[in-house]
Tab-separated table of C-alpha atoms in Angstrom:
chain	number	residue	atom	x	y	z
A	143	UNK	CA	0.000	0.000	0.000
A	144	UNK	CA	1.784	3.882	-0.473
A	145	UNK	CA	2.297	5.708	1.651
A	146	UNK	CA	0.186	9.181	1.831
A	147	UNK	CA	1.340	11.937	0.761
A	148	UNK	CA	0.417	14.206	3.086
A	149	UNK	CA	1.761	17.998	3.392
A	150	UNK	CA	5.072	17.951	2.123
A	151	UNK	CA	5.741	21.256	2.725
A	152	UNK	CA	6.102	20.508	6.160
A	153	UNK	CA	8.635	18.162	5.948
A	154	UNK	CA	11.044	20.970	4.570
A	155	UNK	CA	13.770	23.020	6.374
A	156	UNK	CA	15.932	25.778	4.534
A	157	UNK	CA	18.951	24.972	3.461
A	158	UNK	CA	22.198	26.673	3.618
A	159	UNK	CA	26.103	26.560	4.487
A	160	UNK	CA	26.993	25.242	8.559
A	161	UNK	CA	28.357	28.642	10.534
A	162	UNK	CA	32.048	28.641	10.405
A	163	UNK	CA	32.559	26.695	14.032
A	164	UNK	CA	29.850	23.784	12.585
A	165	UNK	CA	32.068	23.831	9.389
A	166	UNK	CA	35.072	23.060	11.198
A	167	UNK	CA	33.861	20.877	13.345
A	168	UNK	CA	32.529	18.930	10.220
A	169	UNK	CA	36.045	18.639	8.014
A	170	UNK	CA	37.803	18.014	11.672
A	171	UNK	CA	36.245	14.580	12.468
A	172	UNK	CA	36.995	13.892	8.397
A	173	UNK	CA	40.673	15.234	8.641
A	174	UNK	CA	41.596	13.498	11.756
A	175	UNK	CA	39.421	9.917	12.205
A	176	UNK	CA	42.311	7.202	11.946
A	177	UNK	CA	41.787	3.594	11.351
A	178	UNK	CA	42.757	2.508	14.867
A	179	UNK	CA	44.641	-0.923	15.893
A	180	UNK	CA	46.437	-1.062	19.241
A	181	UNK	CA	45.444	2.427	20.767
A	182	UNK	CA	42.164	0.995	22.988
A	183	UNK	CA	41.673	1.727	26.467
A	184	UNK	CA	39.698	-0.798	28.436
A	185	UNK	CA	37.112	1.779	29.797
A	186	UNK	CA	33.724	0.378	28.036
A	187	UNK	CA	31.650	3.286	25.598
A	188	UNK	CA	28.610	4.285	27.648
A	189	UNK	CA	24.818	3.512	26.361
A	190	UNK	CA	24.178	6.989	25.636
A	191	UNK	CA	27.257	7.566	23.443
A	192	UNK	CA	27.591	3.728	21.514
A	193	UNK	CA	23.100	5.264	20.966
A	194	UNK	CA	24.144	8.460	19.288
A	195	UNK	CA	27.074	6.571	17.207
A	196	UNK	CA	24.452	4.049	16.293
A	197	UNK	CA	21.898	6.496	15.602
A	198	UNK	CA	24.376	8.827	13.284
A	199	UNK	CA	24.811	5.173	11.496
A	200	UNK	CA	21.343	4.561	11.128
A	201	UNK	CA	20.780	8.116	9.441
A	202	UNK	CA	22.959	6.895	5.941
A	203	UNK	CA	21.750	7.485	3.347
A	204	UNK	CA	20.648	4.430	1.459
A	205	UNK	CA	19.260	3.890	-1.966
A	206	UNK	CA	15.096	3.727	-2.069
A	207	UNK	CA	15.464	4.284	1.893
A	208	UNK	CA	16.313	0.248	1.852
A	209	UNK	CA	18.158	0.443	5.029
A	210	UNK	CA	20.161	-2.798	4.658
A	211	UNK	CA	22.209	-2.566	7.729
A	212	UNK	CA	22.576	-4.327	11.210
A	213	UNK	CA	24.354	-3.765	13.724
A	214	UNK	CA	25.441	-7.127	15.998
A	215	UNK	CA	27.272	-5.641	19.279
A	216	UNK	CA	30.002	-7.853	20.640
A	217	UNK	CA	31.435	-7.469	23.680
A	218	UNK	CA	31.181	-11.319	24.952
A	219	UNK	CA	35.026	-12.215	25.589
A	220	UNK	CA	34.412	-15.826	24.121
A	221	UNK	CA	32.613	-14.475	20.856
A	222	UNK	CA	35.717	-12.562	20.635
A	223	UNK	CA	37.835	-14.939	20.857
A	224	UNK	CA	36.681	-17.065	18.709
A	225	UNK	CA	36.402	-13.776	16.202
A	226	UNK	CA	40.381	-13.183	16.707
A	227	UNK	CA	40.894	-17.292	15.691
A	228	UNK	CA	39.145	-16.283	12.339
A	229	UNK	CA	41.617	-13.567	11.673
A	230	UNK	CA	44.586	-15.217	12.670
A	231	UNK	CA	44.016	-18.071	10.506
A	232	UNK	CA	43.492	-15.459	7.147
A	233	UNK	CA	46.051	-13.443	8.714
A	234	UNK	CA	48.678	-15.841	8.408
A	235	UNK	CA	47.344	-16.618	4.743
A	236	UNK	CA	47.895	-12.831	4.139
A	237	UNK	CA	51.123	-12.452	5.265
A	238	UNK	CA	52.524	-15.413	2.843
A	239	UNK	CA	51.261	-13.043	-0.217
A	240	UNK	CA	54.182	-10.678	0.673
A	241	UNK	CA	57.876	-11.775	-0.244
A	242	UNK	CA	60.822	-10.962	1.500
A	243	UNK	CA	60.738	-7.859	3.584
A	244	UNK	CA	57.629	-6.866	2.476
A	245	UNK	CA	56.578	-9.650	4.236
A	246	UNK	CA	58.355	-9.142	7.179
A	247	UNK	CA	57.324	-5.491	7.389
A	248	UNK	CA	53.466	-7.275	7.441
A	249	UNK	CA	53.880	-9.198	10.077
A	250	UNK	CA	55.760	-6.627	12.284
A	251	UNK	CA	52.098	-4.656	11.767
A	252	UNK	CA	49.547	-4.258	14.605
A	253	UNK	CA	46.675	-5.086	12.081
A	254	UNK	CA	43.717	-5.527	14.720
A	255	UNK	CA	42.128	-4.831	18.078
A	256	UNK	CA	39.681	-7.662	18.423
A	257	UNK	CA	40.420	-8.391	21.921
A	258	UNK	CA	41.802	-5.511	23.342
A	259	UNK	CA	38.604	-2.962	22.768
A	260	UNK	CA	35.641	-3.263	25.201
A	261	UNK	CA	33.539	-3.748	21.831
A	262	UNK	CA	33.086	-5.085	18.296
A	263	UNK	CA	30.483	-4.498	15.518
A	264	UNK	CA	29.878	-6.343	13.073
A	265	UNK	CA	27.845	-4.739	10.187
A	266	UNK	CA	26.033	-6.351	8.162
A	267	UNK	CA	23.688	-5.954	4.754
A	268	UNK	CA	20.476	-7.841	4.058
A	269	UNK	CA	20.358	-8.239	0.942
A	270	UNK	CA	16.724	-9.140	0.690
A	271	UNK	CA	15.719	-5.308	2.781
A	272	UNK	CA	13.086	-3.536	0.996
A	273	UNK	CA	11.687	-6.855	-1.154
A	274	UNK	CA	12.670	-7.760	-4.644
A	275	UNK	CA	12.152	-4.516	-6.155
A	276	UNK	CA	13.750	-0.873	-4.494
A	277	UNK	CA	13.645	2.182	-5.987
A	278	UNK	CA	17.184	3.187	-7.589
A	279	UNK	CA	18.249	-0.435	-7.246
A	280	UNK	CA	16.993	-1.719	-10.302
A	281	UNK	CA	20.054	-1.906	-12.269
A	282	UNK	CA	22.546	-1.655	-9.682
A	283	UNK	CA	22.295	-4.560	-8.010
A	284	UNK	CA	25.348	-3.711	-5.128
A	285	UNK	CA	23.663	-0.086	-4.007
A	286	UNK	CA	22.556	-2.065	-0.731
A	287	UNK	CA	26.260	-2.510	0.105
A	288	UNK	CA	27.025	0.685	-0.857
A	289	UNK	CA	24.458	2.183	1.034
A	290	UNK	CA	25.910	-0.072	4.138
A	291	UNK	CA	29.228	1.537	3.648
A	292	UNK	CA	27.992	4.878	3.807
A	293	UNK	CA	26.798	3.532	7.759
A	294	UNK	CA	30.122	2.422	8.473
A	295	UNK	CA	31.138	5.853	7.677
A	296	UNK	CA	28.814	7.918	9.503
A	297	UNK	CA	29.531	5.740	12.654
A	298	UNK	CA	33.265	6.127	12.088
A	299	UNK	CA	33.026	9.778	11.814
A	300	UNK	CA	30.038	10.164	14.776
A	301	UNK	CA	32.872	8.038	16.839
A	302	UNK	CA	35.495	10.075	16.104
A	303	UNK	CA	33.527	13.835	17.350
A	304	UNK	CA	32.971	11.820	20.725
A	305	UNK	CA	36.639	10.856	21.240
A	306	UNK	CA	35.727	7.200	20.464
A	307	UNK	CA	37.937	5.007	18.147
A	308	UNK	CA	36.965	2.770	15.581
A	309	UNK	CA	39.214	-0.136	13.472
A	310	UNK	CA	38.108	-1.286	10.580
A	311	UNK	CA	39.259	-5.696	10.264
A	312	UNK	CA	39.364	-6.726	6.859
A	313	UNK	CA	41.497	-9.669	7.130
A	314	UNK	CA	38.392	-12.180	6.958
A	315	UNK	CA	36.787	-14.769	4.767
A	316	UNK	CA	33.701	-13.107	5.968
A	317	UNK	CA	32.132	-16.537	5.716
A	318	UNK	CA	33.897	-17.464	8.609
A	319	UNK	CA	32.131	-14.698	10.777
A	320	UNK	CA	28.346	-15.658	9.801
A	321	UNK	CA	27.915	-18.893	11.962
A	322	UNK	CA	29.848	-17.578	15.220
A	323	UNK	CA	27.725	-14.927	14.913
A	324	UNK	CA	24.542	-16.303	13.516
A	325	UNK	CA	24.362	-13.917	10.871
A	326	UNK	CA	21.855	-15.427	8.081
A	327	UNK	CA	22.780	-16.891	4.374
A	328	UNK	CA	20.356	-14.191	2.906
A	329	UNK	CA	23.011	-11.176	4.509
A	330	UNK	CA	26.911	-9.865	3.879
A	331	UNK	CA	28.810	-9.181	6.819
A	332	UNK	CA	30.542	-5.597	5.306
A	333	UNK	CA	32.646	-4.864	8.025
A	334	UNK	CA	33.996	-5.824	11.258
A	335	UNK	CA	34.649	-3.136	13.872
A	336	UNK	CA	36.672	-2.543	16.675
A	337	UNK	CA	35.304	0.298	18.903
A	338	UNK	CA	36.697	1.758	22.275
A	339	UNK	CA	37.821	5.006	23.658
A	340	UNK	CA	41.573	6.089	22.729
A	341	UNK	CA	44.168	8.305	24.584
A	342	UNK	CA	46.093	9.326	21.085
A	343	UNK	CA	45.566	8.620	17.681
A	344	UNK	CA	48.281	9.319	14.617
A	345	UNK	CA	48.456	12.352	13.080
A	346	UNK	CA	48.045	10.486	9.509
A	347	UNK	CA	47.320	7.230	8.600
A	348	UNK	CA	48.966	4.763	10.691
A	349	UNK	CA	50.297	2.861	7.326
A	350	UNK	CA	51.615	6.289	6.068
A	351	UNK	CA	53.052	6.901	9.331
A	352	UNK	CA	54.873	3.264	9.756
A	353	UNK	CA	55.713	3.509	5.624
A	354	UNK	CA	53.546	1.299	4.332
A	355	UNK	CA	52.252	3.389	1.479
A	356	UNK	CA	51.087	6.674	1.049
A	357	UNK	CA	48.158	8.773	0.609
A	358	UNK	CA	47.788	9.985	-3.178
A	359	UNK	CA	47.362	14.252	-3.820
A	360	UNK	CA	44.208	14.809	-4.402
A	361	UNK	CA	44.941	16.093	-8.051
A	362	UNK	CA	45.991	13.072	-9.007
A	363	UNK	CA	42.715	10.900	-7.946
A	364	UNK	CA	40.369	14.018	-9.499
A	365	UNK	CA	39.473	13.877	-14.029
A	366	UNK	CA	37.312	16.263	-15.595
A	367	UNK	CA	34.710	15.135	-17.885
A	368	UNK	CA	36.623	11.703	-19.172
A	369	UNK	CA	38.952	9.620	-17.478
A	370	UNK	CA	42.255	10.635	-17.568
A	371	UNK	CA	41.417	14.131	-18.897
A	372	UNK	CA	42.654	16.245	-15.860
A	373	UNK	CA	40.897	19.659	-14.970
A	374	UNK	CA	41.404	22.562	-16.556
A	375	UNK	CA	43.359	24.931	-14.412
A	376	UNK	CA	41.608	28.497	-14.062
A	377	UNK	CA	44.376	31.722	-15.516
């Protein structure tokens, strides 16, 4: 059945640029959120705060308003466990990809915080959220995982104005997470997260900072009507 329209003029706000503090405030939790590893304290993430980190998740935007996520909170030391067996196993299948020192410099890494922070998500996409049709998903099959993604980042960000850390694990067949935690055949699991409160974080990327690569300039990442065809500079 649709949904009435009702008065949709009520349902609008003006629009406009964020003050210059709000601004700031924005571009600093961008600028400065850090994909964190070994940095956790032990002191758990209150109710109130892990609500409004949830709740800035939960506001993604998501294609036909399909809302694929989930959020499974893990904080059960034997879940975890079991969790950080997962990893090391792939882990060490990882690590033979790299030759050499390359490989050495791998294993040297600090990759995850699986049992050191109070708390994990896992997030996860149903696939089957909003039936077999969904507006703007038609012939993009993958927008529900995109859409999850775009979660992930508004919890990463919403983490990072409260002084909470986040690490993203991606060193899993995520196959191996569904039946520890129960997650059904119909859903993806799209990321696993480490979450706890941190004391420091780097001042860049923790792979820049211990030389593992390095973030690209901008005007190298940014074409201009083709690919390849960089923008014209302004005389």
């Amino acid at each position: 059945m649709p949904l009435p329209q009702g008065d949709q003029t009520s349902d609008l706000a003006p629009a406009g640029a964020f003050s210059e503090a709000e601004r700031g405030a924005v571009y600093r939790a961008i600028e400065t959120r850090r994909d964190v590893r070994n940095e956790f304290s032990a002191r758990p993430v209150p109710d109130d705060v892990l609500r409004r980190i949830l709740a800035a998740a939960h506001a993604a935007p998501s294609v036909g308003l399909m809302q694929p996520w989930n959020f499974i909170l893990i904080r059960d030391p034997q879940t975890r466990g079991r969790v950080h067996e997962a990893f090391t196993l792939r882990n060490a299948e990882a690590a033979e990809r790299f030759e050499g020192a390359r490989g050495d410099h791998y294993r040297s890494l600090k990759l995850e915080g699986i049992l050191t922070a109070p708390l994990n998500i896992c997030v996860t996409c149903d696939r089957d959220r909003g039936g077999p049709q969904v507006l703007g998903r038609t012939h993009q099959r993958d927008t529900d995982l995109y859409s999850t993604v775009c979660a992930v980042q508004n919890l990463w960000l919403a983490a990072r104005a409260e002084g909470v850390g986040v690490g993203w694990v991606s060193i899993f067949d995520p196959e191996d997470l569904k039946p520890l935690l129960g997650v059904p055949e119909r859903a993806v699991v799209v990321a696993y997260l480490c979450v706890g409160y941190v004391d420091e974080l780097f001042v860049r990327p923790e792979l820049e900072a211990r030389r593992w690569a390095r973030r690209s300039p901008l005007d190298d990442v940014v074409f201009e009507e083709r690919w390849g065809e960089r923008p014209t500079q302004a005389e």
